Coordinates of C-alpha atoms and ligand atoms in Angstrom, one line a residue:
M243 CA -14.1 11.3 12.3
P244 CA -15.1 11.0 8.4
L245 CA -12.4 9.3 6.1
V246 CA -9.5 11.8 5.9
P247 CA -8.0 12.8 2.2
M248 CA -4.5 10.8 1.8
K249 CA -2.5 14.0 1.1
Q250 CA -3.0 15.5 4.5
L251 CA -1.9 11.5 6.2
L252 CA 1.6 11.8 4.0
D253 CA 2.4 15.6 4.9
E254 CA 1.8 14.8 8.3
A255 CA 4.2 11.8 8.0
A256 CA 6.6 13.3 6.6
K257 CA 6.3 16.7 8.8
A258 CA 7.3 14.1 11.5
G259 CA 9.6 11.9 10.1
Y260 CA 7.4 8.8 9.5
G261 CA 5.6 6.5 7.3
V262 CA 2.4 5.3 7.1
G263 CA 1.7 1.7 6.4
A264 CA -0.9 1.1 3.3
F265 CA -2.7 -2.6 3.9
N266 CA -4.8 -4.3 1.3
V267 CA -8.1 -6.0 2.5
N268 CA -10.6 -8.1 1.0
N269 CA -12.8 -8.6 4.0
M270 CA -14.1 -7.8 7.3
E271 CA -11.8 -9.5 9.4
Q272 CA -8.7 -7.7 7.8
I273 CA -10.3 -4.4 8.3
Q274 CA -11.2 -5.2 12.0
A275 CA -7.4 -6.4 12.6
I276 CA -5.8 -3.6 11.2
M277 CA -8.2 -0.8 13.1
Q278 CA -8.2 -2.3 16.3
A279 CA -4.1 -2.2 16.1
C280 CA -4.2 1.2 14.5
K281 CA -6.6 2.0 18.1
E282 CA -4.4 0.3 20.3
T283 CA -1.2 1.9 19.0
D284 CA -2.7 5.9 18.1
S285 CA -1.8 5.1 14.3
P286 CA -3.2 7.0 11.3
V287 CA -3.5 4.6 8.9
I288 CA -4.2 3.8 5.2
I289 CA -6.5 0.8 4.4
Q290 CA -6.4 0.0 0.3
A291 CA -8.6 -2.2 -2.1
S292 CA -7.2 -3.6 -5.1
R293 CA -9.4 -3.6 -8.2
G294 CA -9.5 -7.6 -7.4
A295 CA -11.0 -6.7 -3.7
L296 CA -13.5 -4.3 -4.8
K297 CA -14.5 -7.0 -7.5
Y298 CA -14.6 -9.8 -4.8
S299 CA -16.5 -7.6 -2.3
N300 CA -19.0 -6.8 -5.0
L301 CA -17.8 -3.1 -4.6
I302 CA -20.6 -2.3 -2.0
Y303 CA -19.2 -4.6 0.8
L304 CA -16.1 -2.9 1.3
K305 CA -17.7 0.6 1.3
K306 CA -19.7 -0.2 3.9
L307 CA -17.2 -2.3 6.3
M308 CA -15.2 0.9 6.0
E309 CA -18.1 2.7 7.1
A310 CA -18.3 0.7 10.3
A311 CA -14.5 0.6 11.0
V312 CA -15.0 5.2 10.6
I313 CA -17.9 4.7 13.4
E314 CA -16.1 2.3 15.3
N315 CA -12.7 4.4 15.6
P316 CA -13.6 8.0 15.3
E317 CA -10.4 9.0 16.5
I318 CA -8.3 7.1 14.2
P319 CA -7.3 9.2 10.8
L320 CA -8.4 6.6 8.3
V321 CA -7.6 6.7 4.3
M322 CA -9.5 4.3 1.6
H323 CA -7.5 4.2 -1.3
L324 CA -7.6 2.6 -4.6
D325 CA -4.3 0.3 -5.2
H326 CA -3.1 0.1 -8.7
G327 CA -6.4 1.8 -10.7
N328 CA -5.6 0.8 -14.1
S329 CA -7.7 3.5 -15.8
L330 CA -9.5 6.3 -15.4
D331 CA -13.0 4.7 -15.2
T332 CA -11.6 2.6 -12.3
C333 CA -10.9 5.4 -10.5
K334 CA -14.0 7.0 -11.1
Q335 CA -15.8 4.4 -10.0
A336 CA -13.6 4.2 -6.7
I337 CA -14.0 7.8 -6.0
G338 CA -18.0 7.3 -6.7
L339 CA -17.7 4.7 -3.6
G340 CA -16.1 7.3 -1.5
F341 CA -12.3 6.6 -1.5
T342 CA -10.7 9.4 -0.3
S343 CA -7.7 8.4 -2.4
V344 CA -6.8 6.6 -6.1
M345 CA -3.6 5.1 -7.3
I346 CA -3.3 5.7 -10.9
D347 CA -0.9 3.2 -12.2
A348 CA -0.3 4.2 -15.6
S349 CA 3.6 2.6 -15.7
L350 CA 1.4 -0.3 -17.4
L351 CA -1.2 -0.4 -19.9
A352 CA -5.2 -0.9 -18.6
D353 CA -4.5 -5.0 -19.2
G354 CA -1.9 -4.4 -15.6
K355 CA 1.0 -6.0 -17.5
T356 CA 2.4 -4.6 -20.5
V357 CA 4.8 -1.7 -19.8
A358 CA 3.8 1.4 -21.1
S359 CA 5.4 4.4 -22.3
Y360 CA 6.3 7.5 -19.9
D361 CA 4.3 9.4 -22.3
Y362 CA 1.0 7.2 -22.0
N363 CA 1.9 7.1 -18.2
V364 CA 2.2 11.1 -18.1
E365 CA -1.4 11.8 -20.0
T366 CA -3.4 9.0 -18.3
T367 CA -2.2 9.9 -14.9
R368 CA -3.0 13.5 -15.6
S369 CA -6.4 13.0 -16.9
V370 CA -7.0 11.4 -13.5
V371 CA -5.2 14.4 -11.5
E372 CA -7.9 16.6 -13.3
Y373 CA -10.8 14.4 -12.6
A374 CA -9.9 13.7 -9.0
H375 CA -8.9 16.9 -7.6
K376 CA -11.9 18.9 -8.7
L377 CA -13.1 16.4 -5.7
G378 CA -10.5 16.9 -3.2
V379 CA -9.3 13.3 -3.7
T380 CA -5.5 12.2 -3.5
V381 CA -3.5 10.6 -6.4
E382 CA -0.6 8.5 -6.3
A383 CA 1.0 7.6 -9.3
E384 CA 3.8 5.3 -10.7
L385 CA 6.7 5.6 -12.3
G386 CA 9.1 2.7 -13.4
A387 CA 7.6 -0.7 -13.2
L388 CA 7.3 -3.2 -10.2
G389 CA 8.2 -6.9 -11.3
G390 CA 6.4 -9.7 -9.5
I391 CA 3.8 -12.3 -10.0
E392 CA 0.7 -10.2 -8.9
D393 CA -2.1 -11.3 -9.8
G394 CA -4.5 -7.9 -11.0
H395 CA -1.0 -5.6 -11.8
G396 CA 2.2 -6.2 -12.2
A397 CA 4.5 -6.6 -15.6
G398 CA 5.6 -9.8 -14.4
L399 CA 9.1 -8.7 -14.9
S400 CA 12.2 -10.6 -13.5
A401 CA 13.3 -9.7 -9.8
D402 CA 16.7 -8.8 -11.0
D403 CA 15.2 -6.9 -13.7
T404 CA 16.7 -3.4 -13.5
A405 CA 15.7 -1.6 -17.0
H406 CA 12.3 -0.4 -15.4
L407 CA 13.8 1.0 -12.5
T408 CA 12.7 4.4 -11.7
D409 CA 14.6 7.1 -13.8
P410 CA 15.7 9.6 -11.3
N411 CA 16.3 12.0 -14.1
Q412 CA 12.7 11.6 -15.1
V413 CA 10.8 11.9 -12.0
V414 CA 10.6 16.1 -11.7
D415 CA 9.0 16.1 -15.2
F416 CA 6.7 13.8 -14.2
V417 CA 5.2 14.7 -10.9
K418 CA 5.2 18.5 -12.6
S419 CA 3.3 17.4 -15.9
T420 CA 0.7 15.1 -13.9
G421 CA 0.4 16.9 -10.8
C422 CA 0.6 13.4 -8.9
D423 CA 0.4 14.1 -5.0
A424 CA 2.6 11.1 -4.0
L425 CA 4.8 8.9 -6.6
A426 CA 5.3 5.3 -6.3
V427 CA 8.8 4.3 -7.1
A428 CA 10.6 1.2 -8.7
I429 CA 13.5 0.2 -6.9
G430 CA 13.9 -3.3 -7.0
T431 CA 10.9 -4.4 -4.9
S432 CA 8.4 -6.6 -6.7
H433 CA 4.6 -7.7 -5.5
G434 CA 4.0 -11.3 -3.8
A435 CA 6.0 -14.1 -1.6
Y436 CA 8.8 -14.9 -4.1
K437 CA 10.8 -11.0 -4.8
T438 CA 14.5 -12.3 -4.6
M439 CA 16.6 -14.4 -6.7
R440 CA 19.2 -14.8 -4.7
Y441 CA 19.6 -17.7 -2.5
D442 CA 22.5 -19.7 0.1
K443 CA 24.4 -22.4 -0.9
D444 CA 22.1 -24.6 1.3
G445 CA 19.2 -22.9 -1.0
K446 CA 18.1 -20.7 2.0
A447 CA 16.6 -17.8 0.2
L448 CA 18.4 -13.9 0.8
P449 CA 16.9 -10.6 0.6
P450 CA 16.4 -9.2 -2.6
A451 CA 18.7 -6.3 -4.0
L452 CA 17.3 -3.2 -3.7
A453 CA 18.6 0.2 -5.6
L454 CA 18.1 2.1 -2.2
D455 CA 20.5 4.8 -3.8
R456 CA 18.1 6.0 -6.1
I457 CA 15.5 6.8 -3.3
E458 CA 18.2 9.3 -2.5
K459 CA 18.6 10.5 -6.2
I460 CA 14.9 11.1 -6.5
E461 CA 14.6 13.0 -3.4
K462 CA 17.7 15.2 -4.3
N463 CA 16.4 15.9 -7.2
L464 CA 12.9 16.4 -6.1
E465 CA 14.2 18.9 -3.4
A466 CA 16.6 21.0 -5.8
A467 CA 13.3 21.6 -8.1
G468 CA 11.5 22.9 -5.3
Y469 CA 9.3 19.4 -4.1
K470 CA 10.6 19.6 -0.6
S471 CA 9.1 16.6 1.5
Y472 CA 7.4 15.0 -1.6
P473 CA 5.8 12.0 -0.6
L474 CA 7.4 8.8 -1.7
V475 CA 5.4 5.1 -1.7
M476 CA 7.0 1.4 -1.8
H477 CA 5.4 -1.2 -2.9
G478 CA 6.1 -4.7 -2.8
S479 CA 7.2 -4.0 1.0
S480 CA 6.4 -7.2 2.8
S481 CA 8.8 -8.8 4.7
V482 CA 8.0 -12.7 4.2
P483 CA 9.0 -13.1 7.4
P484 CA 10.6 -16.5 7.6
E485 CA 8.7 -17.5 10.9
L486 CA 5.4 -17.3 8.8
V487 CA 6.8 -19.4 6.1
A488 CA 7.7 -21.8 8.4
E489 CA 4.2 -21.6 10.4
I490 CA 2.6 -22.1 6.9
N491 CA 4.7 -25.1 5.7
K492 CA 4.5 -26.9 9.2
Y493 CA 0.5 -27.1 9.0
G494 CA 0.6 -28.2 5.5
G495 CA 1.5 -25.7 3.2
K496 CA 4.1 -26.1 0.5
M497 CA 5.5 -22.5 0.1
K498 CA 8.5 -22.4 -1.5
A499 CA 12.1 -20.7 0.3
A500 CA 11.4 -16.6 0.2
M501 CA 12.4 -13.5 1.5
G502 CA 10.9 -9.8 1.4
I503 CA 12.0 -6.6 1.9
P504 CA 14.2 -6.5 5.7
M505 CA 12.9 -3.5 8.0
T506 CA 15.7 -1.9 8.1
D507 CA 15.5 -1.3 4.1
I508 CA 12.0 0.4 4.5
Q509 CA 13.5 2.4 7.4
F510 CA 16.4 3.6 5.3
G511 CA 13.5 4.3 2.5
I512 CA 11.8 6.4 5.0
K513 CA 14.3 8.6 6.5
R514 CA 14.7 9.8 2.5
G515 CA 11.0 10.3 1.8
V516 CA 9.1 6.9 1.7
R517 CA 6.0 8.1 3.6
K518 CA 3.5 4.7 2.1
I519 CA 4.5 1.3 2.7
N520 CA 2.2 -1.0 1.1
V521 CA 2.1 -4.5 2.5
D522 CA -0.5 -7.3 1.2
T523 CA 1.6 -10.3 1.2
D524 CA 2.7 -10.4 5.0
G525 CA -1.1 -10.3 6.1
R526 CA -1.9 -13.1 4.0
M527 CA 0.7 -15.2 5.3
A528 CA -0.5 -14.7 8.5
I529 CA -3.8 -15.6 8.0
T530 CA -3.0 -18.4 6.3
G531 CA -0.9 -20.0 9.1
A532 CA -3.5 -19.6 11.5
I533 CA -6.2 -20.8 9.8
R534 CA -3.8 -24.0 8.8
K535 CA -2.9 -24.3 12.3
V536 CA -6.6 -24.6 13.4
F537 CA -7.6 -26.9 10.6
A538 CA -4.0 -29.4 11.1
E539 CA -4.6 -29.0 15.3
T540 CA -8.7 -29.1 15.3
P541 CA -9.9 -30.8 12.4
E542 CA -13.1 -31.5 13.7
K543 CA -13.9 -28.2 14.0
F544 CA -16.3 -26.0 11.2
D545 CA -17.5 -23.1 12.3
P546 CA -15.8 -20.4 10.8
R547 CA -15.2 -18.0 13.6
D548 CA -12.8 -20.8 15.2
Y549 CA -10.5 -20.4 12.1
L550 CA -11.1 -16.5 11.1
G551 CA -11.1 -15.5 14.8
P552 CA -7.1 -16.9 14.7
A553 CA -6.7 -15.5 11.4
R554 CA -7.5 -12.0 12.5
A555 CA -5.8 -11.7 15.9
A556 CA -2.7 -13.4 13.8
L557 CA -2.9 -10.3 11.5
Y558 CA -3.4 -7.8 14.3
N559 CA -0.3 -8.9 15.9
L560 CA 1.6 -8.2 12.6
I561 CA 0.0 -4.8 12.2
L562 CA 0.7 -3.8 15.9
G563 CA 4.5 -4.7 15.1
K564 CA 4.5 -2.8 11.7
V565 CA 3.1 0.4 12.7
K566 CA 5.6 0.9 15.4
D567 CA 8.7 0.0 13.0
F568 CA 7.2 2.6 10.3
G569 CA 6.7 4.9 12.9
Q570 CA 3.2 5.9 12.6
A571 CA 2.6 4.7 16.0
G572 CA 1.6 7.4 18.5
H573 CA 0.6 10.1 15.9
A574 CA -3.2 9.5 14.9
K575 CA -3.8 12.6 17.2
D576 CA -1.1 15.0 15.7
F577 CA -3.7 16.9 13.5
K578 CA -7.4 18.3 12.4
P579 CA -8.6 16.1 9.6
L580 CA -9.1 18.0 6.7
T581 CA -12.3 17.1 4.4
L582 CA -12.7 16.7 0.9
E583 CA -14.1 20.2 0.6
D584 CA -11.1 21.3 2.2
M585 CA -8.9 19.5 -0.5
K586 CA -10.5 20.9 -3.1
K587 CA -10.2 24.8 -2.2
H588 CA -6.3 23.7 -1.8
Y589 CA -6.3 22.3 -5.1
A590 CA -8.7 24.8 -6.6
K591 CA -5.7 27.8 -5.4
Q592 CA -3.0 25.9 -6.7
G593 CA -4.7 25.9 -9.8
K594 CA -4.3 21.9 -10.2
Ligands
G3H252 O1 -0.4 -5.1 -5.3 C1 -1.5 -5.6 -4.9 C2 -2.2 -6.5 -3.9 O2 -1.2 -7.3 -3.5 C3 -3.5 -6.7 -4.2 O3 -3.4 -7.9 -4.7 O4 -4.9 -7.8 -6.9 O5 -4.2 -9.8 -6.0 O6 -5.9 -8.4 -4.5 P1 -4.8 -8.4 -5.6
13P253 P1 3.3 -7.0 -1.0 O1 3.1 -8.7 -2.0 O2 5.0 -7.1 -0.9 O3 3.0 -7.3 0.1 O4 3.2 -5.6 -2.0 C1 2.0 -5.2 -1.8 C2 1.6 -4.1 -2.8 O5 2.4 -3.4 -3.4 C3 0.2 -3.6 -2.9 O6 0.1 -2.9 -3.8
ZN254 ZN1 1.4 -2.5 -5.6

């Protein structure tokens, strides 16, 4: 099976009512761990690379590793997606590399920090849609800005900032004006491990307060405008499991009190149109905990396979749980994959 278009994966997820994990990667072990978990659970999946990941891997390495994943797992529908593209040029570069889907995040200016105007977002997103759809490539956009401390992309808004949450009354106009295939919404999640401003009297972190009612309003407005089952995307969806924080700290780490998005909140979103769920931090934590454990318990070891192997196994275990909780497990063989050629015709017929 070649890489598949993300629009097809999300439409299939909408039909059957599940969510698809979009997992960030930077190296071989991460790709292998995700593919193994998806193969064993028969899960369609989105693997995504940020601009930072592409730079780190010198562009070509991630592309070639993804090709290896396709060759080794021909039965798994796999999307290669650009996460938080900051400009038309970045999206063009990813499409040139063979990505079947791109995100243009023009909720921020190209610096990845400054909150952009609505008009800038519409114009920039539209330019990417025009370019990508001619090639059959799916486009995810973002309306409203995420908080958080992401290195490469993020407004750095405080976690209780509500001014930049997605305005449900702008969504229909945005989707209509841009033609984007999927929309990332800002409902109070943020990137990274430190998503919450809420702590109990003992300093224990409590889950961040999300504006989940906005998802309901967004879905309702889209449906009323004729966009039935329009795919929404939740960024910043790591759960930051306390056991992973504890594992990292047990073996010499110094993570502060942290808490992420409870799975029940994600599942609430999935019931109301969230189809793509972005997870990076949890994977980073699983890997870090496993490596720290090897270093602490067997400091005499120095073969990278002795710690990268356990790191890969820890990520595999984490992904196994996620694909079951998101509901994508068991759905890999539900549909016949479309090609980018099929998607080109689809978009041409729609005139967009
Ligand atoms: O949302 C972004 C991901 O967590 C990627 O982060 O830019 O550090 O690769 P990165
Ligand atoms: P987390 O930091 O919560 O894993 O979010 C990742 C993300 O949204 C990538 O785009
Ligand atoms: Zn993100």
